[in-house]
Coordinates of C-alpha atoms in Angstrom, one line a residue:
X244 CA -14.6 77.8 38.4
X245 CA -11.4 76.1 39.6
X246 CA -11.4 72.6 41.0
X247 CA -11.6 72.2 44.8
X248 CA -8.3 71.5 46.5
X249 CA -7.4 68.6 48.7
X250 CA -8.2 69.7 52.3
X251 CA -5.6 67.4 53.8
X252 CA -2.8 68.7 51.7
X253 CA -3.9 72.3 52.2
X254 CA -4.0 71.9 56.0
X255 CA -0.6 70.2 55.9
X256 CA 0.9 73.3 54.2
X257 CA -0.4 75.6 56.9
X258 CA 0.6 73.2 59.7
X259 CA 4.2 73.0 58.5
X260 CA 4.4 76.8 58.2
X261 CA 6.9 78.3 60.7
X262 CA 6.1 82.0 60.4
X263 CA 3.4 83.0 62.9
X264 CA 1.6 85.6 60.7
X265 CA 1.5 83.2 57.7
X266 CA 0.1 80.4 59.9
X267 CA -2.6 82.6 61.3
X268 CA -3.7 83.9 57.9
X269 CA -3.5 80.3 56.6
X270 CA -5.8 78.9 59.3
X271 CA -8.4 81.7 58.6
X272 CA -8.1 81.2 54.9
X273 CA -8.7 77.4 55.1
X274 CA -11.9 77.9 57.0
X275 CA -13.1 80.5 54.5
X276 CA -12.2 78.2 51.6
X277 CA -14.0 75.2 53.2
X278 CA -17.2 77.3 53.6
X279 CA -16.9 78.5 50.0
X280 CA -16.7 74.9 48.7
X281 CA -13.1 75.3 47.6
X282 CA -11.7 72.4 49.6
X283 CA -12.7 68.7 49.5
X284 CA -11.7 65.5 51.2
X285 CA -9.5 63.1 49.3
X286 CA -10.1 59.4 48.7
X287 CA -6.6 58.4 49.9
X288 CA -6.4 56.6 53.2
X289 CA -2.9 57.7 53.8
X290 CA -2.3 60.5 56.3
X291 CA -0.4 63.6 55.0
X292 CA 0.7 65.2 58.3
X293 CA 4.3 66.2 58.7
X294 CA 6.3 64.7 61.5
X295 CA 6.5 68.0 63.4
X296 CA 4.3 71.1 63.3
X297 CA 5.9 74.3 62.1
X298 CA 6.8 76.8 64.8
X299 CA 9.0 79.9 65.1
X300 CA 12.4 79.7 66.7
X301 CA 11.1 81.4 69.7
X302 CA 9.8 80.8 72.3
X303 CA 12.4 78.6 73.7
X304 CA 10.9 75.2 74.7
X305 CA 11.8 73.8 78.1
X306 CA 10.5 71.1 80.4
X307 CA 7.5 72.3 82.5
X308 CA 9.5 72.0 85.7
X309 CA 12.0 74.6 84.4
X310 CA 9.4 77.2 84.0
X311 CA 9.1 79.9 86.6
X312 CA 5.7 80.0 88.4
X313 CA 3.6 82.6 86.7
X314 CA 2.2 85.0 89.2
X315 CA 0.7 88.5 89.0
X316 CA 3.2 90.1 91.3
X317 CA 4.5 92.6 88.7
X318 CA 4.3 93.6 85.0
X319 CA 6.7 90.8 83.9
X320 CA 4.7 88.2 85.8
X321 CA 1.5 89.5 84.2
X322 CA 3.0 89.3 80.8
X323 CA 4.4 85.8 81.4
X324 CA 0.9 84.6 82.2
X325 CA -0.6 86.2 79.0
X326 CA 2.3 84.7 77.1
X327 CA 1.6 81.2 78.5
X328 CA -2.1 81.5 77.4
X329 CA -1.1 82.7 73.9
X330 CA 1.3 79.7 73.6
X331 CA -1.5 77.3 74.4
X332 CA -3.6 78.9 71.7
X333 CA -0.8 78.7 69.1
X334 CA -0.3 75.0 69.9
X335 CA -4.1 74.5 69.5
X336 CA -4.0 75.9 66.0
X337 CA -1.4 73.2 65.1
X338 CA -3.4 70.5 66.9
X339 CA -6.5 71.3 64.9
X340 CA -4.7 71.3 61.6
X341 CA -2.9 68.1 62.5
X342 CA -6.2 66.4 63.0
X343 CA -7.4 67.5 59.5
X344 CA -4.3 66.1 57.7
X345 CA -3.4 63.1 59.9
X346 CA -6.8 61.3 60.0
X347 CA -8.2 60.8 56.5
X348 CA -11.3 58.8 55.7
X349 CA -13.6 60.3 58.4
X350 CA -16.9 62.1 57.7
X351 CA -16.7 65.6 56.2
X352 CA -18.0 67.0 59.5
X353 CA -14.8 66.0 61.2
X354 CA -12.7 68.2 58.9
X355 CA -15.3 71.1 59.1
X356 CA -15.1 71.0 62.9
X357 CA -11.3 71.1 63.1
X358 CA -10.9 73.8 60.4
X359 CA -13.3 75.9 62.4
X360 CA -11.4 75.2 65.5
X361 CA -8.1 76.2 63.9
X362 CA -9.6 79.5 62.7
X363 CA -11.0 80.3 66.1
X364 CA -7.7 79.4 67.8
X365 CA -5.9 81.7 65.5
X366 CA -8.3 84.5 66.5
X367 CA -7.7 83.7 70.2
X368 CA -3.9 83.8 69.7
X369 CA -4.2 87.1 67.9
X370 CA -6.2 88.7 70.7
X371 CA -3.8 87.5 73.4
X372 CA -0.7 88.5 71.4
X373 CA -2.1 92.0 70.9
X374 CA -2.8 92.2 74.6
X375 CA 0.7 91.0 75.4
X376 CA 2.1 93.8 73.2
X377 CA 0.2 96.4 75.2
X378 CA 2.3 95.2 78.2
X379 CA 5.6 95.8 76.3
X380 CA 6.2 92.1 75.3
X381 CA 5.6 89.8 72.4
X382 CA 5.1 86.2 71.7
X383 CA 8.5 84.4 72.0
X384 CA 9.8 86.7 74.8
X385 CA 9.3 84.0 77.5
X386 CA 10.2 80.3 77.5
X387 CA 7.3 77.8 77.2
X388 CA 6.7 74.0 77.3
X389 CA 5.5 71.6 74.7
X390 CA 3.1 69.4 76.7
X391 CA 0.2 69.6 74.2
X392 CA 2.3 68.7 71.2
X393 CA 3.9 65.8 73.1
X394 CA 0.5 64.3 73.7
X395 CA -0.3 64.9 70.0
X396 CA 2.8 62.9 69.0
X397 CA 1.9 60.1 71.5
X398 CA -1.5 59.8 69.8
X399 CA -0.4 60.3 66.2
X400 CA -1.5 56.9 65.0
X401 CA -4.7 56.7 67.2
X402 CA -7.5 59.1 66.4
X403 CA -9.7 57.7 69.2
X404 CA -6.9 58.4 71.7
X405 CA -6.3 61.9 70.2
X406 CA -9.9 62.9 70.6
X407 CA -10.0 61.6 74.1
X408 CA -6.7 62.9 75.4
X409 CA -6.2 66.3 73.6
X410 CA -9.6 68.1 73.4
X411 CA -11.4 66.0 75.9
X412 CA -8.6 66.0 78.5
X413 CA -5.9 68.6 78.1
X414 CA -8.1 71.3 76.5
X415 CA -10.9 70.5 78.9
X416 CA -8.5 71.4 81.7
X417 CA -8.5 74.9 80.2
X418 CA -12.3 75.1 80.9
X419 CA -11.5 74.4 84.5
X420 CA -8.6 76.8 84.9
X421 CA -10.1 79.8 83.0
X422 CA -12.5 81.2 85.7
X423 CA -9.7 81.3 88.3
X424 CA -7.3 83.0 85.9
X425 CA -10.0 85.5 85.1
X426 CA -10.5 86.3 88.7
X427 CA -6.8 86.8 89.2
X428 CA -6.6 89.1 86.2
X429 CA -9.6 91.2 87.4
X430 CA -8.0 91.4 90.8
X431 CA -4.8 92.7 89.2
X432 CA -6.8 95.3 87.2
X433 CA -6.7 93.6 83.9
X434 CA -10.3 93.7 82.8
X435 CA -9.3 93.6 79.2
X436 CA -7.4 90.3 79.6
X437 CA -10.3 88.8 81.5
X438 CA -12.7 89.8 78.7
X439 CA -10.5 88.1 76.1
X440 CA -10.8 84.9 78.2
X441 CA -14.6 85.3 78.1
X442 CA -14.4 84.9 74.3
X443 CA -11.9 82.0 74.6
X444 CA -14.0 80.1 77.2
X445 CA -17.1 80.4 75.0
X446 CA -15.3 79.0 72.0
X447 CA -13.3 76.4 73.9
X448 CA -16.5 74.8 75.1
X449 CA -17.3 74.2 71.5
X450 CA -13.9 72.8 70.8
X451 CA -14.0 70.3 73.6
X452 CA -17.5 69.4 72.4
X453 CA -16.1 68.7 69.0
X454 CA -13.6 66.4 70.5
X455 CA -16.3 64.7 72.6
X456 CA -18.5 64.3 69.5
X457 CA -15.8 62.6 67.4
X458 CA -14.6 60.6 70.4
X459 CA -18.1 59.2 70.8
X460 CA -18.4 58.6 67.0
X461 CA -15.2 56.6 67.0
X462 CA -16.3 54.6 70.1
X463 CA -19.5 53.8 68.3
X464 CA -17.6 52.5 65.3
X465 CA -15.6 50.2 67.6
X466 CA -18.5 49.1 69.8
X467 CA -17.0 50.8 72.9
X468 CA -18.7 52.4 75.8
X469 CA -17.4 56.0 75.8
X470 CA -17.0 56.5 79.6
X471 CA -15.2 53.1 80.0
X472 CA -13.0 53.7 76.9
X473 CA -12.0 57.1 78.3
X474 CA -10.9 55.7 81.6
X475 CA -9.0 53.0 79.8
X476 CA -7.1 55.6 77.7
X477 CA -6.3 57.7 80.7
X478 CA -4.6 54.7 82.2
X479 CA -3.0 53.4 79.0
X480 CA -1.3 56.8 78.3
X481 CA -0.7 57.6 81.9
X482 CA -2.6 60.8 81.4
X483 CA -3.4 63.2 84.3
X484 CA -6.9 63.2 85.7
X485 CA -8.8 66.5 85.9
X486 CA -7.7 68.9 88.6
X487 CA -10.0 70.5 91.0
X488 CA -11.8 72.8 90.9
X489 CA -13.6 71.4 87.9
X490 CA -15.8 73.7 85.8
X491 CA -18.8 71.4 85.9
X492 CA -21.1 73.6 83.9
X493 CA -18.7 74.1 81.0
X494 CA -17.8 70.4 80.9
X495 CA -21.5 69.4 80.9
X496 CA -22.1 71.8 78.0
X497 CA -19.1 70.2 76.2
X498 CA -20.5 66.7 76.4
X499 CA -19.4 65.2 79.7
X500 CA -22.1 63.5 81.7
X501 CA -22.6 64.0 85.5
X502 CA -21.9 60.3 86.1
X503 CA -18.6 60.5 84.2
X504 CA -17.5 63.6 86.1
X505 CA -18.3 61.9 89.3
X506 CA -16.2 58.9 88.3
X507 CA -13.3 61.0 87.1
X508 CA -13.2 63.0 90.3
X509 CA -13.9 60.0 92.5
X510 CA -16.9 61.7 93.9
X511 CA -19.5 59.7 95.9

């Protein structure tokens, strides 16, 4: 039986991959290898993450204010919305893999969680891309923005901030937005697209919960109160607060408390 490979280096190789198909297969393979005991954490305390995640030449990345508003007025607008969702999932693969290779020295459960997330995000991307192709388009056919990866770069040296501001903030916003998007898709006659979002919402609750779990673990190591630390990080990084309407049920299942949601939303 061959020796187990270094999980950090293995994740780095997939993270740096630019080809979409190779990255998807790589994320799925890493999760299978972890479950088969073929990957192990390294003793080194040095991160092995590349400076930038690998991505294909397309889509063209532009500032968010240069993106046209995605509406379901026609086939192109419909495809643009599905493309935007697929782009989020592609970035989420990179974000999960980045956590595996950027933050060594954490419990094995941390790497198990983010390898599972990477594999599930790859599945989500594949479902959305296949659906996009039924509309006559493919990933890369529309411009996109890089907001998730910008926050990843801003928190590269701070795992506490990364857990707080990527899964627990930006990805949690997806929990809030998904029911409204599903309603619009069903109204447009896209029951298949809405059904894909059922799968994604189910899994994303678990992904936000993983971020919440490790955020609280890191707070405990530092003697911090999670709710106060979260508010502090929002201010320090000038991060946006949750937008209304908030999917309270999904956020509670992902680890937020009622008191925290009330404070974040300034509810009485």
